[in-house]
mmCIF file of C-alpha atoms in Angstrom:
data_model
loop_
_atom_site.group_PDB
_atom_site.id
_atom_site.type_symbol
_atom_site.label_atom_id
_atom_site.label_comp_id
_atom_site.label_asym_id
_atom_site.label_seq_id
_atom_site.Cartn_x
_atom_site.Cartn_y
_atom_site.Cartn_z
ATOM 1 C CA MET J 2 -30.282 -16.779 -21.779
ATOM 2 C CA PHE J 3 -27.573 -15.640 -19.074
ATOM 3 C CA ASP J 4 -26.050 -12.112 -18.503
ATOM 4 C CA LEU J 5 -23.572 -11.310 -16.026
ATOM 5 C CA TRP J 6 -22.293 -7.807 -15.431
ATOM 6 C CA ASN J 7 -19.521 -7.263 -12.498
ATOM 7 C CA LEU J 8 -17.126 -4.611 -11.124
ATOM 8 C CA SER J 9 -13.858 -5.806 -9.962
ATOM 9 C CA VAL J 10 -11.122 -4.526 -7.330
ATOM 10 C CA ARG J 11 -7.694 -6.107 -7.225
ATOM 11 C CA ALA J 12 -4.390 -5.452 -5.523
ATOM 12 C CA GLY J 13 -1.115 -7.232 -5.292
ATOM 13 C CA TYR J 14 2.631 -7.445 -6.188
ATOM 14 C CA VAL J 15 4.426 -7.350 -9.320
ATOM 15 C CA VAL J 16 7.644 -9.419 -8.966
ATOM 16 C CA PRO J 17 10.244 -8.097 -11.642
ATOM 17 C CA VAL J 18 12.221 -11.133 -13.081
ATOM 18 C CA GLY J 19 14.935 -9.068 -15.391
ATOM 19 C CA ARG J 20 14.481 -5.772 -17.380
ATOM 20 C CA ARG J 21 11.765 -6.776 -19.759
ATOM 21 C CA LEU J 22 9.501 -9.205 -17.957
ATOM 22 C CA GLU J 23 7.116 -9.010 -14.698
ATOM 23 C CA VAL J 24 5.148 -11.595 -12.710
ATOM 24 C CA PRO J 25 2.095 -9.873 -11.410
ATOM 25 C CA LEU J 26 0.297 -11.507 -8.819
ATOM 26 C CA LEU J 27 -2.867 -10.047 -7.944
ATOM 27 C CA LEU J 28 -5.981 -10.796 -5.269
ATOM 28 C CA GLY J 29 -9.350 -9.392 -5.767
ATOM 29 C CA LEU J 30 -12.942 -9.238 -5.589
ATOM 30 C CA GLU J 31 -15.908 -9.310 -8.030
ATOM 31 C CA ALA J 32 -19.509 -8.256 -7.621
ATOM 32 C CA GLY J 33 -22.027 -7.593 -9.917
ATOM 33 C CA GLN J 34 -25.480 -9.097 -10.986
ATOM 34 C CA LEU J 35 -26.738 -12.556 -12.899
ATOM 35 C CA HIS J 36 -29.661 -12.004 -15.068
ATOM 36 C CA VAL J 37 -31.163 -14.873 -16.292
ATOM 37 C CA ARG J 38 -34.258 -14.971 -18.997
ATOM 38 C CA GLY J 39 -36.486 -17.817 -20.171
ATOM 39 C CA VAL J 40 -36.501 -18.683 -23.802
ATOM 40 C CA ARG J 41 -38.369 -20.813 -25.709
ATOM 41 C CA LEU J 42 -40.326 -21.963 -22.844
ATOM 42 C CA VAL J 43 -44.265 -21.915 -21.854
ATOM 43 C CA GLY J 44 -44.759 -18.488 -19.713
ATOM 44 C CA PRO J 45 -40.870 -17.574 -19.909
ATOM 45 C CA ASP J 46 -40.055 -15.580 -16.790
ATOM 46 C CA GLU J 47 -36.436 -13.837 -15.981
ATOM 47 C CA ALA J 48 -34.361 -13.458 -12.502
ATOM 48 C CA ARG J 49 -31.769 -11.391 -11.134
ATOM 49 C CA THR J 50 -29.420 -12.456 -8.442
ATOM 50 C CA PRO J 51 -26.074 -10.868 -6.757
ATOM 51 C CA TRP J 52 -23.078 -12.300 -7.798
ATOM 52 C CA PHE J 53 -19.732 -12.173 -5.499
ATOM 53 C CA ALA J 54 -16.737 -13.987 -6.516
ATOM 54 C CA VAL J 55 -12.778 -14.121 -4.989
ATOM 55 C CA VAL J 56 -10.446 -13.656 -7.920
ATOM 56 C CA LEU J 57 -6.730 -14.874 -8.058
ATOM 57 C CA SER J 58 -4.949 -13.362 -10.818
ATOM 58 C CA PRO J 59 -1.591 -14.324 -11.749
ATOM 59 C CA GLY J 60 -0.119 -13.086 -14.837
ATOM 60 C CA LEU J 61 2.960 -12.061 -17.131
ATOM 61 C CA ALA J 62 4.047 -8.959 -18.492
ATOM 62 C CA ILE J 63 6.421 -8.649 -21.227
ATOM 63 C CA ILE J 64 8.142 -5.052 -21.805
ATOM 64 C CA PRO J 65 9.289 -4.247 -25.044
ATOM 65 C CA ARG J 66 9.848 -0.492 -24.096
ATOM 66 C CA GLU J 67 9.544 1.331 -20.648
ATOM 67 C CA PHE J 68 6.340 2.520 -21.322
ATOM 68 C CA ILE J 69 4.388 -0.280 -23.053
ATOM 69 C CA ALA J 70 3.743 -3.804 -21.560
ATOM 70 C CA ILE J 71 1.955 -6.861 -23.212
ATOM 71 C CA VAL J 72 0.337 -8.614 -20.407
ATOM 72 C CA LEU J 73 -1.342 -12.263 -20.531
ATOM 73 C CA GLY J 74 -3.472 -13.148 -17.358
ATOM 74 C CA LEU J 75 -5.108 -15.972 -16.003
ATOM 75 C CA ASP J 76 -8.296 -15.442 -13.516
ATOM 76 C CA VAL J 77 -9.085 -17.981 -11.304
ATOM 77 C CA LEU J 78 -12.556 -17.174 -9.834
ATOM 78 C CA VAL J 79 -14.093 -19.045 -6.680
ATOM 79 C CA PRO J 80 -17.875 -17.765 -6.690
ATOM 80 C CA VAL J 81 -19.195 -16.939 -3.445
ATOM 81 C CA THR J 82 -22.777 -16.980 -4.128
ATOM 82 C CA ARG J 83 -23.875 -20.016 -6.546
ATOM 83 C CA PRO J 84 -27.560 -19.574 -7.212
ATOM 84 C CA ARG J 85 -29.419 -22.617 -8.711
ATOM 85 C CA PHE J 86 -31.729 -21.799 -11.716
ATOM 86 C CA VAL J 87 -34.975 -24.029 -12.231
ATOM 87 C CA VAL J 88 -37.939 -24.418 -14.288
ATOM 88 C CA GLU J 89 -41.169 -25.060 -13.028
ATOM 89 C CA ASP J 90 -40.710 -28.932 -12.438
ATOM 90 C CA ALA J 91 -37.583 -28.401 -10.371
ATOM 91 C CA SER J 92 -35.287 -29.222 -13.258
ATOM 92 C CA GLU J 93 -31.926 -27.423 -12.700
ATOM 93 C CA ILE J 94 -31.246 -25.699 -16.093
ATOM 94 C CA PHE J 95 -27.926 -23.785 -14.899
ATOM 95 C CA ARG J 96 -25.757 -23.226 -11.760
ATOM 96 C CA PRO J 97 -22.300 -21.617 -11.307
ATOM 97 C CA GLN J 98 -19.262 -24.010 -11.261
ATOM 98 C CA PRO J 99 -17.444 -24.015 -7.845
ATOM 99 C CA ILE J 100 -14.077 -22.611 -9.590
ATOM 100 C CA GLY J 101 -13.702 -20.836 -13.083
ATOM 101 C CA LEU J 102 -11.058 -19.658 -15.076
ATOM 102 C CA ARG J 103 -10.694 -16.590 -17.499
ATOM 103 C CA GLY J 104 -7.722 -15.693 -19.619
ATOM 104 C CA SER J 105 -6.789 -12.253 -20.815
ATOM 105 C CA LEU J 106 -4.536 -10.417 -23.055
ATOM 106 C CA GLY J 107 -3.837 -6.641 -22.683
ATOM 107 C CA LEU J 108 -1.590 -3.591 -23.689
ATOM 108 C CA GLU J 109 -0.547 -1.630 -20.551
ATOM 109 C CA PHE J 110 0.747 2.247 -21.295
ATOM 110 C CA ARG J 111 2.979 2.970 -18.635
ATOM 111 C CA PHE J 112 4.055 6.331 -17.234
ATOM 112 C CA PRO J 113 7.896 6.116 -15.932
ATOM 113 C CA ASN J 114 8.988 7.927 -13.076
ATOM 114 C CA ARG J 115 12.743 8.538 -12.438
ATOM 115 C CA ARG J 116 12.546 5.497 -9.924
ATOM 116 C CA SER J 117 11.640 3.141 -12.499
ATOM 117 C CA ARG J 118 14.108 4.554 -15.091
ATOM 118 C CA SER J 119 17.144 3.615 -12.676
ATOM 119 C CA ARG J 120 16.456 -0.313 -13.302
#
């Protein structure tokens, strides 16, 4: 069994494409821990190892009202750490891929200020 937890930080720029559409372009880092537990093995063991990845996150924000947005995102992950997990006979059972993809759909609540209302 494989578990992963992580914390992420991102920064970037939002490209306005009209009054009701935005394209967020973000770059970030993830850090956490990958935890592996042996299941249905003779003498099961477990291992924990650090997880680090660089994340590129383009997206699309649809703004039906000035205080809310529907955000579609795609994360492209490039792991800095790619640990190998093996069983006793040195057979590899898992290794993170060199590039990963993750999709997201979110609801964003906004607090408009004077500057944003002038658009």
